[in-house]
Coordinates of C-alpha atoms in Angstrom, one line a residue:
M1 CA 25.4 -12.6 43.9
K2 CA 26.2 -11.1 40.8
L3 CA 22.4 -11.1 38.8
R4 CA 21.3 -9.8 35.1
L5 CA 18.8 -6.8 34.8
E6 CA 16.5 -7.9 32.0
S7 CA 14.9 -4.8 30.6
F8 CA 13.9 -5.3 27.3
G9 CA 10.5 -7.1 27.4
E10 CA 9.7 -7.7 31.4
L11 CA 11.5 -5.3 33.7
R12 CA 13.1 -7.8 35.9
L13 CA 16.3 -9.4 37.9
I14 CA 16.8 -12.6 37.6
D15 CA 20.0 -14.6 39.5
L16 CA 22.5 -17.2 37.8
T17 CA 20.2 -19.8 37.2
G18 CA 17.7 -18.0 35.4
K19 CA 15.3 -17.6 38.6
P20 CA 13.3 -14.1 39.3
V21 CA 14.3 -12.0 41.9
A22 CA 12.5 -9.9 43.9
F23 CA 13.2 -5.6 43.9
P24 CA 11.3 -2.5 44.3
E25 CA 10.1 -1.8 40.5
K26 CA 10.8 1.8 40.3
G27 CA 14.4 0.5 41.7
L28 CA 14.5 -1.0 38.6
L29 CA 13.6 2.3 36.4
A30 CA 16.0 3.7 38.5
I31 CA 18.8 1.4 37.5
C32 CA 18.0 1.8 34.0
Y33 CA 17.7 5.3 33.4
L34 CA 21.0 6.0 35.3
L35 CA 23.0 2.8 33.5
D36 CA 21.8 5.0 30.0
R37 CA 23.0 8.1 31.7
Y38 CA 26.6 5.9 32.5
L39 CA 27.0 4.2 28.4
Q40 CA 26.6 7.7 27.8
D41 CA 28.7 10.0 30.3
G42 CA 31.3 6.9 30.8
A43 CA 31.4 7.8 34.9
G44 CA 29.7 6.7 36.9
S45 CA 28.9 10.1 38.1
E46 CA 26.2 11.2 41.3
Y47 CA 22.8 11.8 39.8
P48 CA 20.6 14.0 41.9
R49 CA 17.6 12.5 44.0
S50 CA 15.3 15.9 43.2
A51 CA 16.1 15.1 39.6
L52 CA 15.6 11.5 39.7
A53 CA 12.2 11.7 41.8
R54 CA 11.3 14.8 39.2
F55 CA 12.0 11.4 36.6
L56 CA 10.1 8.5 38.6
W57 CA 6.8 10.4 39.9
D58 CA 6.1 14.2 37.1
S59 CA 5.7 16.5 39.4
H60 CA 8.0 18.8 40.3
D61 CA 5.8 21.3 42.7
N62 CA 4.5 17.9 44.3
P63 CA 6.2 18.1 48.0
D64 CA 4.7 14.6 48.3
I65 CA 7.8 13.4 44.9
M66 CA 10.8 13.6 48.0
A67 CA 8.2 11.4 50.4
N68 CA 8.0 8.5 47.6
L69 CA 11.7 8.7 47.1
R70 CA 12.1 8.6 50.4
K71 CA 9.9 5.2 50.4
T72 CA 11.1 3.7 47.7
I73 CA 14.5 4.2 49.0
S74 CA 14.8 2.4 52.1
R75 CA 12.5 -0.3 50.1
I76 CA 15.3 -0.5 47.9
Q77 CA 18.6 -0.6 50.8
A78 CA 16.1 -3.1 52.2
R79 CA 16.6 -5.5 50.3
Q80 CA 19.8 -4.7 48.1
T81 CA 21.1 -6.2 52.0
E82 CA 18.9 -9.5 52.2
L83 CA 20.9 -10.0 48.9
G84 CA 23.9 -9.1 50.0
T85 CA 24.7 -6.8 47.0
E86 CA 24.1 -3.4 46.4
L87 CA 23.3 -1.8 42.7
L88 CA 22.4 1.3 44.1
V89 CA 24.5 3.9 46.1
F90 CA 22.5 6.2 48.0
T91 CA 24.0 9.3 49.5
S92 CA 22.0 12.5 51.5
T93 CA 21.7 14.2 48.3
G94 CA 22.3 11.7 45.1
V95 CA 22.3 8.5 43.6
R96 CA 24.3 6.7 41.3
I97 CA 24.9 2.9 40.2
K98 CA 27.2 0.6 40.7
P99 CA 27.9 -1.4 37.1
D100 CA 30.5 -4.0 38.2
A101 CA 27.6 -5.5 40.8
F102 CA 25.5 -6.4 37.9
V103 CA 24.8 -7.4 34.1
C104 CA 21.7 -5.8 31.7
D105 CA 21.2 -6.6 28.3
L106 CA 21.8 -3.2 27.6
F107 CA 25.6 -3.3 27.6
E108 CA 25.3 -5.7 24.6
L109 CA 23.9 -2.9 23.3
A110 CA 27.1 -1.0 24.2
K111 CA 29.8 -3.3 22.8
P112 CA 32.5 -1.9 21.0
D113 CA 32.8 -3.1 17.5
G114 CA 35.1 -6.5 18.3
D115 CA 32.5 -8.5 16.3
G116 CA 31.9 -9.2 12.6
A117 CA 28.4 -7.0 10.8
L118 CA 26.4 -10.1 10.4
E119 CA 28.0 -11.2 14.5
K120 CA 26.9 -8.2 15.4
L121 CA 23.7 -7.6 13.5
R122 CA 22.8 -11.4 15.1
R123 CA 23.3 -10.4 18.8
L124 CA 21.1 -6.9 18.2
V125 CA 18.6 -9.2 17.0
A126 CA 18.9 -11.0 20.5
V127 CA 18.2 -7.9 22.4
L128 CA 15.4 -6.2 20.2
R129 CA 13.1 -9.0 19.7
Q130 CA 11.5 -7.3 22.8
D131 CA 10.4 -3.6 23.4
F132 CA 12.3 -1.9 25.9
L133 CA 10.3 -2.0 29.1
A134 CA 7.7 -3.2 27.1
V135 CA 5.6 -4.1 30.4
L136 CA 6.2 -1.4 33.6
A137 CA 3.7 -0.8 35.5
D138 CA 3.7 2.8 36.3
Q139 CA 4.6 5.5 34.3
S140 CA 5.1 9.2 34.2
V141 CA 5.0 11.5 31.1
S142 CA 8.5 11.8 31.8
T143 CA 9.1 8.0 32.3
R144 CA 6.7 7.0 28.9
Q145 CA 8.9 10.0 26.9
W146 CA 12.7 8.7 27.9
I147 CA 11.3 5.0 27.8
A148 CA 10.1 6.4 24.0
G149 CA 12.9 8.2 23.0
Q150 CA 15.3 5.1 24.0
R151 CA 13.6 2.7 21.0
D152 CA 13.3 5.1 18.4
K153 CA 17.2 5.0 20.0
H154 CA 17.4 1.0 19.7
M155 CA 16.1 1.4 16.2
A156 CA 18.7 4.0 14.8
I157 CA 21.3 0.8 16.1
L158 CA 19.4 -1.7 14.5
V159 CA 18.5 0.0 11.0
D160 CA 23.2 1.2 11.2
A161 CA 23.5 -2.3 12.3
L162 CA 21.7 -4.1 9.4
K163 CA 22.9 -1.3 6.8
T164 CA 26.5 -2.3 7.7
A165 CA 26.0 -6.3 7.2
L166 CA 23.9 -6.1 4.2
P167 CA 27.1 -6.2 1.6
A168 CA 28.0 -9.1 3.5
A169 CA 24.9 -11.2 3.3
R170 CA 25.8 -13.6 0.4
S171 CA 23.7 -17.3 2.4
R172 CA 20.6 -18.4 3.3
E173 CA 21.1 -18.0 7.1
D174 CA 23.0 -14.5 6.3
V175 CA 19.9 -13.9 4.2
S176 CA 17.7 -15.0 6.8
L177 CA 19.2 -12.7 9.5
I178 CA 18.7 -9.5 7.4
K179 CA 15.2 -10.4 6.5
E180 CA 15.2 -10.5 11.0
A181 CA 16.3 -7.5 11.8
A182 CA 14.0 -6.2 8.7
L183 CA 11.3 -7.5 10.3
R184 CA 11.8 -6.1 13.5
I185 CA 12.9 -2.6 11.9
F186 CA 9.6 -3.0 10.2
R187 CA 7.3 -3.6 13.4
D188 CA 8.2 0.1 14.8
A189 CA 8.7 1.5 11.2
P190 CA 6.1 -0.1 8.8
D191 CA 6.2 3.2 6.4
D192 CA 9.8 2.8 6.1
E193 CA 10.6 2.3 2.0
N194 CA 14.4 1.4 2.8
I195 CA 12.9 -1.8 5.4
R196 CA 9.7 -2.5 2.8
R197 CA 12.9 -2.9 0.3
I198 CA 15.3 -4.9 1.8
L199 CA 11.8 -7.1 3.0
L200 CA 10.4 -7.1 -0.8
E201 CA 14.5 -8.3 -2.1
A202 CA 14.7 -10.7 1.3
Y203 CA 11.1 -13.1 0.1
E204 CA 11.8 -13.0 -3.3
S205 CA 15.7 -14.5 -3.1
E206 CA 13.9 -17.1 -0.7
G207 CA 11.4 -17.8 -3.3
Q208 CA 7.9 -16.0 -1.0
L209 CA 6.7 -13.2 -2.3
E210 CA 3.2 -14.0 -1.8
N211 CA 5.0 -14.1 2.3
A212 CA 5.6 -10.5 1.6
R213 CA 2.3 -9.2 0.3
R214 CA 0.3 -10.8 3.0
L215 CA 3.1 -8.9 6.0
F216 CA 2.1 -6.2 4.3
D217 CA -1.6 -6.7 3.9
A218 CA -1.2 -7.6 8.1
S219 CA 0.7 -4.2 8.6
R220 CA -2.3 -2.2 6.6
H221 CA -5.4 -3.7 8.2
G222 CA -3.6 -3.3 11.8
L223 CA -3.5 0.7 10.5
E224 CA -6.9 0.5 9.9
S225 CA -8.3 -1.1 13.4
A226 CA -5.8 2.0 15.2
L227 CA -7.8 4.1 13.4
D228 CA -11.0 3.1 13.5
V229 CA -11.9 5.0 10.5
G230 CA -13.0 2.2 7.9
L231 CA -9.6 2.7 5.5
D232 CA -10.2 -0.2 3.3
V233 CA -7.8 -0.7 0.0
Q234 CA -9.2 2.2 -1.6
A235 CA -7.8 4.2 1.7
L236 CA -4.3 2.7 2.4
G237 CA -2.7 1.2 -0.4
E238 CA 0.6 -0.3 2.2
V239 CA 3.0 -0.6 -0.4
R240 CA 4.6 1.7 -2.0
K241 CA 7.4 2.1 -4.5
V242 CA 10.1 1.5 -3.0
F243 CA 12.7 0.2 -5.8
A244 CA 13.4 3.5 -8.1
G245 CA 16.4 1.5 -9.6
S246 CA 18.3 -1.0 -8.8
Q247 CA 22.1 -2.5 -10.3
S248 CA 22.3 -6.2 -8.8
P249 CA 24.7 -6.2 -6.6
P250 CA 27.6 -8.9 -5.8
S251 CA 26.2 -9.9 -2.6
V252 CA 22.3 -11.2 -2.0
M253 CA 21.3 -7.6 -1.6
E254 CA 22.3 -4.1 -1.3
P255 CA 22.4 -1.0 2.0
P256 CA 19.7 1.1 2.4
S257 CA 20.0 4.4 0.7
D258 CA 22.3 6.6 2.6
G259 CA 19.8 10.1 1.3
G260 CA 22.6 10.5 -0.6
G261 CA 20.2 10.1 -3.8
R262 CA 16.4 12.2 -4.8
A263 CA 14.6 13.4 -1.2
P264 CA 11.7 12.8 -0.4
R265 CA 8.6 14.3 -1.5
P266 CA 6.8 16.5 1.7
L267 CA 3.7 15.0 2.2
P268 CA 0.9 15.9 0.3
R269 CA -1.4 19.4 2.0
L270 CA -5.2 18.6 1.7
V271 CA -7.7 21.3 2.6
L272 CA -11.3 20.9 3.1
L273 CA -13.3 23.5 2.2
P274 CA -17.2 23.9 4.5
P275 CA -20.0 22.9 2.4
G276 CA -21.2 26.2 1.1
G277 CA -25.0 26.4 -0.9
M278 CA -28.4 25.4 0.7
D279 CA -29.0 29.1 3.0
A280 CA -32.4 27.5 4.1
A281 CA -31.7 26.6 8.1
G282 CA -32.2 23.9 10.0
A283 CA -30.0 21.0 11.1
L284 CA -28.3 19.8 7.8
P285 CA -27.1 22.8 6.4
M286 CA -25.6 24.7 10.3
L287 CA -24.5 20.5 10.8
S288 CA -21.9 20.6 7.2
G289 CA -19.5 22.4 8.9
P290 CA -19.2 20.1 11.2
L291 CA -19.2 16.7 9.4
I292 CA -16.2 18.4 7.3
E293 CA -15.0 18.8 10.4
D294 CA -15.0 15.5 11.7
V295 CA -13.4 14.1 8.1
T296 CA -10.5 16.2 8.5
I297 CA -10.4 14.8 12.8
G298 CA -10.0 11.2 10.9
L299 CA -7.8 12.2 8.2
C300 CA -5.4 13.9 10.4
A301 CA -4.4 9.6 11.5
L302 CA -3.3 9.3 8.8
N303 CA 0.7 9.9 8.3
T304 CA 0.5 9.8 4.4
V305 CA -1.6 13.4 4.4
S306 CA -0.6 16.8 5.4
V307 CA -4.5 18.1 6.7
V308 CA -4.8 21.7 6.8
A309 CA -6.4 22.7 10.0
P310 CA -10.3 23.4 10.0
H311 CA -9.1 27.7 11.0
T312 CA -7.6 27.7 8.4
A313 CA -9.5 25.5 5.8
A314 CA -12.3 28.0 6.9
R315 CA -10.9 31.4 6.5
I316 CA -9.0 30.2 2.9
A317 CA -13.5 29.5 1.9
R318 CA -13.7 32.7 2.5
N319 CA -11.1 34.4 0.6
A320 CA -12.5 36.3 -2.8
D321 CA -8.9 35.0 -4.0
K322 CA -8.6 31.4 -3.5
A323 CA -6.1 29.9 -5.7
E324 CA -3.6 32.8 -4.3
L325 CA -4.1 30.9 -0.4
I326 CA -3.6 27.2 -1.6
L327 CA -0.5 28.1 -3.3
R328 CA 1.1 30.5 -0.6
H329 CA -0.1 27.5 1.3
S330 CA 1.6 25.3 -0.5
I331 CA -1.9 22.6 -0.5
S332 CA -1.9 20.1 -2.9
Y333 CA -5.2 18.9 -3.0
V334 CA -9.1 21.0 -2.3
L335 CA -11.2 18.9 -1.6
D336 CA -14.5 21.3 -2.3
T337 CA -18.1 20.3 -1.0
R338 CA -21.5 21.8 -1.1
L339 CA -25.2 20.8 0.0
T340 CA -27.3 20.7 -2.3
D341 CA -30.8 19.7 -3.3
H342 CA -31.0 17.2 -6.0
A343 CA -34.2 15.9 -7.7
G344 CA -35.4 17.3 -3.7
I345 CA -33.4 15.1 -1.7
A346 CA -30.4 16.6 0.3
T347 CA -27.0 16.1 -0.6
L348 CA -23.1 16.8 0.1
F349 CA -21.6 17.0 -3.1
V350 CA -17.8 17.0 -3.3
Q351 CA -14.8 16.6 -5.4
L352 CA -11.1 16.5 -4.6
I353 CA -9.2 19.1 -7.2
H354 CA -5.4 18.6 -7.5
A355 CA -4.1 22.0 -7.2
G356 CA -1.2 22.0 -9.1
G357 CA -3.1 20.8 -12.7
D358 CA -6.5 22.0 -11.6
E359 CA -7.9 18.7 -12.0
V360 CA -11.0 16.8 -10.7
I361 CA -9.3 13.4 -9.6
W362 CA -13.0 12.6 -7.5
A363 CA -16.3 13.6 -7.8
E364 CA -19.1 12.1 -5.5
R365 CA -22.5 13.0 -4.2
F366 CA -23.8 11.9 -1.0
S367 CA -26.8 11.7 -0.1
L368 CA -28.2 12.6 3.2
E369 CA -31.8 11.8 2.9
K370 CA -31.6 8.7 4.7
Y371 CA -29.0 10.1 7.4
D372 CA -30.6 11.5 10.5
L373 CA -26.8 14.4 11.1
I374 CA -27.3 14.6 14.4
S375 CA -26.8 10.9 15.0
H376 CA -24.7 9.7 11.9
R377 CA -22.5 12.6 11.3
R378 CA -19.8 11.1 12.3
D379 CA -21.0 7.4 10.1
I380 CA -20.8 10.2 7.0
A381 CA -17.4 11.8 8.2
R382 CA -16.0 8.4 7.3
R383 CA -17.3 6.9 4.8
I384 CA -15.6 10.6 3.1
A385 CA -12.7 9.6 4.9
R386 CA -12.5 6.3 3.5
E387 CA -13.1 7.2 0.1
L388 CA -10.9 10.7 0.4
A389 CA -7.6 9.1 2.1
G390 CA -8.0 6.6 -1.1
Q391 CA -8.4 8.4 -3.8
V392 CA -5.2 10.9 -2.4
R393 CA -2.6 8.3 -1.7
R394 CA -4.1 6.5 -5.0
H395 CA -2.8 9.3 -7.2
E396 CA 0.6 10.4 -5.3
T397 CA 1.6 6.7 -5.4
M398 CA 1.3 7.3 -9.6
R399 CA 3.5 10.2 -8.8
D400 CA 5.5 8.7 -6.8
S401 CA 5.6 5.6 -9.4
F402 CA 6.6 8.0 -12.6
E403 CA 8.9 11.4 -11.1
G404 CA 11.0 8.4 -9.2
N405 CA 12.7 7.5 -12.4
S406 CA 12.2 9.1 -15.1
A407 CA 14.4 6.6 -17.7
A408 CA 12.2 4.5 -16.8
Y409 CA 8.9 6.4 -17.2
H410 CA 9.7 7.1 -20.4
S411 CA 10.1 3.6 -21.5
Y412 CA 7.0 2.9 -19.8
L413 CA 5.0 5.2 -21.9
L414 CA 6.7 4.0 -25.1
G415 CA 5.8 0.2 -24.0
L416 CA 2.0 1.7 -23.5
R417 CA 1.5 3.2 -26.9
D418 CA 3.0 0.2 -28.5
V419 CA 0.6 -2.2 -26.5
K420 CA -2.8 -0.9 -27.7
R421 CA -1.9 -1.3 -31.2
L422 CA -3.6 -4.9 -31.1
S423 CA -0.7 -7.0 -33.9
L424 CA 2.0 -8.9 -33.3
P425 CA 5.0 -6.3 -34.6
D426 CA 3.8 -3.6 -31.9
I427 CA 3.2 -6.5 -29.2
R428 CA 6.9 -7.5 -28.9
R429 CA 7.7 -3.9 -29.4
S430 CA 6.0 -2.9 -26.5
R431 CA 7.5 -6.1 -24.8
K432 CA 10.7 -4.4 -25.0
A433 CA 10.3 -1.0 -23.8
F434 CA 8.6 -2.1 -21.0
R435 CA 11.3 -4.6 -19.9
E436 CA 14.0 -1.5 -20.3
A437 CA 12.1 0.0 -17.8
L438 CA 12.2 -2.6 -15.3
Q439 CA 16.2 -2.5 -16.2
H440 CA 16.3 0.5 -14.9
S441 CA 13.2 0.3 -11.4
A442 CA 13.4 -3.9 -11.2
H443 CA 9.6 -3.4 -9.2
F444 CA 8.3 -0.6 -11.0
A445 CA 4.3 -2.0 -11.0
P446 CA 2.9 -0.2 -14.0
A447 CA 5.8 -1.3 -16.5
L448 CA 4.6 -5.3 -14.3
S449 CA 1.2 -4.9 -15.0
G450 CA 2.7 -3.2 -18.9
L451 CA 4.8 -6.5 -19.4
S452 CA 1.7 -8.5 -18.0
R453 CA -0.5 -7.0 -20.7
T454 CA 2.1 -8.2 -23.7
F455 CA 1.9 -11.7 -23.4
L456 CA -2.0 -11.9 -23.0
V457 CA -2.8 -9.9 -25.7
E458 CA 0.2 -12.5 -27.6
W459 CA -2.0 -14.7 -26.8
L460 CA -4.7 -13.6 -27.9
L461 CA -3.6 -12.6 -31.5
T462 CA -1.7 -16.0 -31.5
A463 CA -5.0 -17.9 -30.9
R464 CA -2.5 -21.0 -30.9
G465 CA -3.8 -21.6 -27.1
D466 CA 0.4 -21.1 -25.7
S467 CA -0.6 -22.4 -21.7
E468 CA 3.4 -20.6 -21.6
L469 CA 2.6 -17.1 -22.3
L470 CA -0.8 -17.3 -20.0
G471 CA 0.9 -18.4 -16.9
L472 CA 4.2 -15.3 -17.8
A473 CA 1.1 -12.6 -17.7
E474 CA -0.4 -14.2 -14.7
D475 CA 3.7 -14.2 -12.8
Y476 CA 4.0 -10.4 -13.7
A477 CA 0.2 -9.2 -13.0
N478 CA 0.9 -10.8 -9.3
R479 CA 4.5 -8.9 -9.1
A480 CA 2.9 -6.2 -9.9
I481 CA 0.2 -6.9 -7.6
V482 CA 3.5 -7.2 -4.8
A483 CA 5.3 -4.3 -6.1
D484 CA 1.4 -1.7 -5.5
P485 CA -1.5 -3.5 -4.1
S486 CA -3.5 -0.3 -4.5
L487 CA -2.8 -0.1 -8.3
A488 CA -5.4 -1.0 -10.1
A489 CA -3.6 -2.3 -13.3
G490 CA -2.1 -5.4 -10.9
F491 CA -5.5 -6.6 -10.4
R492 CA -6.7 -6.5 -14.0
E493 CA -4.4 -8.3 -15.6
L494 CA -4.7 -10.9 -13.0
G495 CA -8.6 -11.1 -13.6
V496 CA -7.8 -11.2 -17.4
A497 CA -4.8 -14.0 -17.2
K498 CA -6.9 -15.9 -14.8
L499 CA -10.0 -15.9 -17.1
Y500 CA -8.1 -17.5 -19.7
L501 CA -6.4 -20.1 -17.5
G502 CA -10.0 -21.1 -17.5
D503 CA -10.1 -19.6 -13.1
I504 CA -13.7 -17.1 -14.4
D505 CA -14.8 -16.9 -10.7
E506 CA -11.6 -16.0 -10.3
S507 CA -10.9 -13.2 -13.1
V508 CA -14.5 -11.5 -11.8
L509 CA -13.1 -11.8 -7.8
A510 CA -9.7 -9.8 -9.2
L511 CA -11.1 -7.0 -11.6
K512 CA -14.7 -6.6 -9.4
L513 CA -11.4 -5.2 -7.2
A514 CA -9.8 -3.5 -9.9
E515 CA -13.0 -1.6 -10.5
E516 CA -12.9 -0.7 -7.2
L517 CA -9.5 0.2 -6.7
G518 CA -10.2 2.7 -10.0
P519 CA -13.6 3.4 -10.1
H520 CA -12.7 5.8 -13.3
Y521 CA -10.3 3.2 -14.3
A522 CA -11.3 3.2 -17.7
D523 CA -9.5 -0.2 -19.0
G524 CA -9.9 -1.8 -16.0
I525 CA -13.6 -1.3 -16.5
A526 CA -13.5 -2.5 -19.8
S527 CA -11.4 -5.6 -19.0
Y528 CA -14.4 -6.3 -16.0
A529 CA -16.8 -6.5 -18.9
D530 CA -14.9 -9.0 -21.5
T531 CA -14.6 -11.0 -18.3
L532 CA -18.4 -10.8 -17.6
V533 CA -19.3 -12.2 -21.5
H534 CA -16.5 -14.6 -20.7
A535 CA -18.9 -15.3 -17.0
S536 CA -22.0 -16.2 -19.7
R537 CA -23.4 -12.9 -18.4
P538 CA -23.7 -10.5 -21.8
A539 CA -26.2 -7.7 -20.9
D540 CA -23.3 -6.8 -17.2
A541 CA -21.1 -7.2 -19.9
L542 CA -22.8 -4.9 -22.0
A543 CA -23.6 -1.8 -19.0
K544 CA -20.0 -2.2 -18.2
I545 CA -18.4 -1.7 -21.4
E546 CA -20.9 1.3 -22.1
R547 CA -19.8 3.2 -18.7
A548 CA -16.1 2.4 -19.9
I549 CA -16.9 4.4 -22.8
S550 CA -18.8 7.0 -21.3
L551 CA -15.2 7.7 -19.6
N552 CA -13.0 6.5 -22.4
P553 CA -15.4 8.1 -24.9
L554 CA -12.6 8.6 -27.8
S555 CA -12.6 4.6 -27.1
P556 CA -9.4 2.0 -28.0
T557 CA -10.2 -1.1 -30.6
D558 CA -10.4 -3.2 -27.5
Y559 CA -13.6 -1.6 -26.1
L560 CA -15.8 -2.3 -29.2
W561 CA -13.9 -5.6 -29.3
T562 CA -16.1 -5.9 -26.2
A563 CA -19.3 -4.4 -26.9
A564 CA -19.4 -6.1 -30.2
G565 CA -18.6 -9.8 -28.6
A566 CA -21.6 -8.4 -25.6
N567 CA -23.4 -7.5 -29.0
F568 CA -22.7 -11.3 -29.8
A569 CA -23.6 -13.2 -26.8
L570 CA -27.0 -12.0 -26.7
G571 CA -27.7 -12.2 -31.0
H572 CA -26.9 -8.6 -31.8
Y573 CA -25.6 -9.0 -34.8
A574 CA -26.1 -6.4 -36.6
E575 CA -25.2 -3.9 -33.5
A576 CA -22.3 -5.8 -33.1
L577 CA -21.1 -5.4 -36.7
E578 CA -21.5 -1.6 -35.7
Q579 CA -19.4 -1.7 -33.4
I580 CA -16.8 -3.2 -35.4
S581 CA -16.9 -1.2 -38.3
A582 CA -15.7 1.9 -35.8
M583 CA -12.5 0.1 -34.5
D584 CA -9.6 1.7 -36.2
D585 CA -8.1 -1.7 -37.0
R586 CA -10.9 -4.2 -37.8
T587 CA -8.4 -7.3 -38.4
P588 CA -8.0 -8.4 -34.7
A589 CA -12.0 -8.9 -35.1
D590 CA -12.6 -10.6 -38.2
R591 CA -13.7 -14.0 -36.9
L592 CA -15.8 -11.9 -35.2
S593 CA -17.0 -9.8 -38.3
A594 CA -17.4 -13.9 -39.7
A595 CA -19.0 -14.8 -37.6
C596 CA -21.8 -12.0 -37.6
W597 CA -21.9 -12.0 -41.0
A598 CA -23.3 -16.1 -40.7
M599 CA -26.0 -15.9 -38.3
L600 CA -27.4 -13.0 -40.7
G601 CA -27.3 -15.2 -43.4
D602 CA -24.9 -13.0 -45.9
T603 CA -22.8 -15.9 -46.7
K604 CA -20.7 -13.8 -48.7
N605 CA -19.4 -11.0 -46.2
A606 CA -18.8 -13.8 -44.8
R607 CA -17.0 -16.4 -46.9
L608 CA -15.4 -12.7 -47.1
Y609 CA -13.8 -12.5 -43.5
M610 CA -12.8 -16.4 -43.1
R611 CA -10.5 -16.0 -46.3
K612 CA -8.9 -12.8 -44.0
V613 CA -8.2 -14.8 -41.2
R614 CA -6.8 -17.7 -43.1
E615 CA -4.4 -15.4 -44.5
I616 CA -2.8 -14.6 -41.4
Y617 CA -3.5 -17.8 -39.4
P618 CA -4.1 -20.5 -42.0
D619 CA -4.0 -23.5 -38.8
F620 CA -7.1 -21.9 -37.5
D621 CA -8.9 -24.6 -36.0
V622 CA -12.2 -23.9 -34.8
D623 CA -12.6 -26.9 -32.0
K624 CA -9.1 -26.4 -31.0
W625 CA -10.0 -22.5 -30.8
L626 CA -13.1 -23.1 -28.8
S627 CA -11.2 -25.9 -26.3
V628 CA -9.3 -23.2 -24.6
V629 CA -11.5 -19.6 -25.1
P630 CA -13.2 -20.1 -21.5
F631 CA -16.8 -19.3 -21.6
K632 CA -18.9 -20.7 -18.3
E633 CA -21.8 -21.7 -20.0
Q634 CA -21.8 -24.2 -22.9
W635 CA -24.3 -22.3 -24.4
Q636 CA -22.3 -19.7 -25.9
K637 CA -19.4 -22.1 -26.9
E638 CA -21.9 -23.6 -29.5
Q639 CA -23.3 -19.9 -30.4
Y640 CA -19.4 -19.6 -31.3
R641 CA -19.3 -23.2 -32.9
E642 CA -22.8 -23.5 -35.3
A643 CA -21.8 -19.2 -36.2
L644 CA -17.9 -20.3 -37.7
R645 CA -18.8 -23.6 -39.2
R646 CA -21.7 -21.5 -41.4
A647 CA -19.1 -18.5 -42.0
G648 CA -17.0 -21.6 -44.0
F649 CA -13.9 -22.6 -41.0

């Protein structure tokens, strides 16, 4: 009777009708192990009993393993007699398989490449849907190591088949197969950038980019649960920069790189220096060292940063020439920690320094007043680890984006320069530069978010209520988020687009997330302030814009415009005019200047600015403008309407 051995998923023997056939599990495992050797060597040579026993029970110096093997052989031989077939042949010293006595799904992996590339991939996907030996009750260390190695080998076979099949994929059915294979690999290797690129392009070709975003988010949340470090979107932006310059091939997608391009950069190295300060005795100084060690252990679970061990970190901290040691050990980031007495409250001050540029990229003071360090040490460690992992990842993500394609980055910088100048010629020049950046790297997230901004600014400057511009702004913001959900700029542009589309609550939500992703991202905070003005929360808006200005003291024009708008809504008309007067180019705020002068009773200046607006926008209509500018509460529209009417519009 010809039997079939299934090894992917549940390990079992079945007959030709598909019914399970009872057989000792150790016997089936031995068949898989020996079959793998047979497929590699091409010969059914005898395998020593002692070696098989060590593989199955993992006890080199335990005499019981041979007794275990003899009992297992006895059960296997008895069962083979009942079945009337011989799968394993035993001698006094060894064992071998009879590969012609059964069929096995493993044979599918060893078939010669007679099929076409797509057919081979389809066959492999069908076999590899489940993990090899996914359900196995009793495993020795040797067994576990062998199974892990087999799974890696199977994934390598699938990756190679996927790479070979990619150039031939043209139809919708082919793309679906490519996507299924990539999803299978993604399950085991969610950080593989080539697989992410394939998935993203497959979803994009099907018009399902949002599904890709959900998939990557789910992968991130799964890792968060596994780590139990409480990582949020700040700690792990799962989608990396994966499209470093792509030209569209004649097929649906292009194969992953052979590695002939730029070599992947090694993981950044991070050292957490044990805290100094507060020499007084007590639990706080005594436990601060273990606290930082807890943070170190938590970060060791990540695959995005290499953490220097606490022993080496302590030696670096004690060394008089820390900078030399940091350079010698190729350390990228240093977390400097210090216990301080801040206004009578015990605090842990931490600052993250990028060693290459001697740049402080994050600093925070953690109050320890409400914590008992003995019982809450792990909670504090998780808070610091979460924040620290996020800051390193964001900094590295930006470096990856910028260093991955210098041509794209050069065009991006040109666009960034021009988009800050609030005039239509500059905005259109900026758009051209961002598009050139995307020609070099089609999924360069900073350029996608920059392109979104150009459509938003043009919508504001023209004041024509062109919904197509807002639609384009929203579309490119969403593309930026899909390309890199850890980049605050994408959420910033989405929030601004949602604002002018009238979705004020969604706008506030997106910009709140942008602020969480980039708590020191001044431009994002400034946009948040602008949205709060439109959400009829001018006092909150003023506080936000003051925070943005403190982060960016030589403030660009739009910061001051937002501050002026918040002051206008609060009835602080003179303060609003003071903000406008500080703008390098006051022309974009001429409408607001006219409104402020009118509300102050200065008709002469109000009419002066009204005429300036008419010269640039002769068709400007107050009611039409107010119908497209969103305000959550009606009082703001009435305030503007009254002010503009007084000014002569």
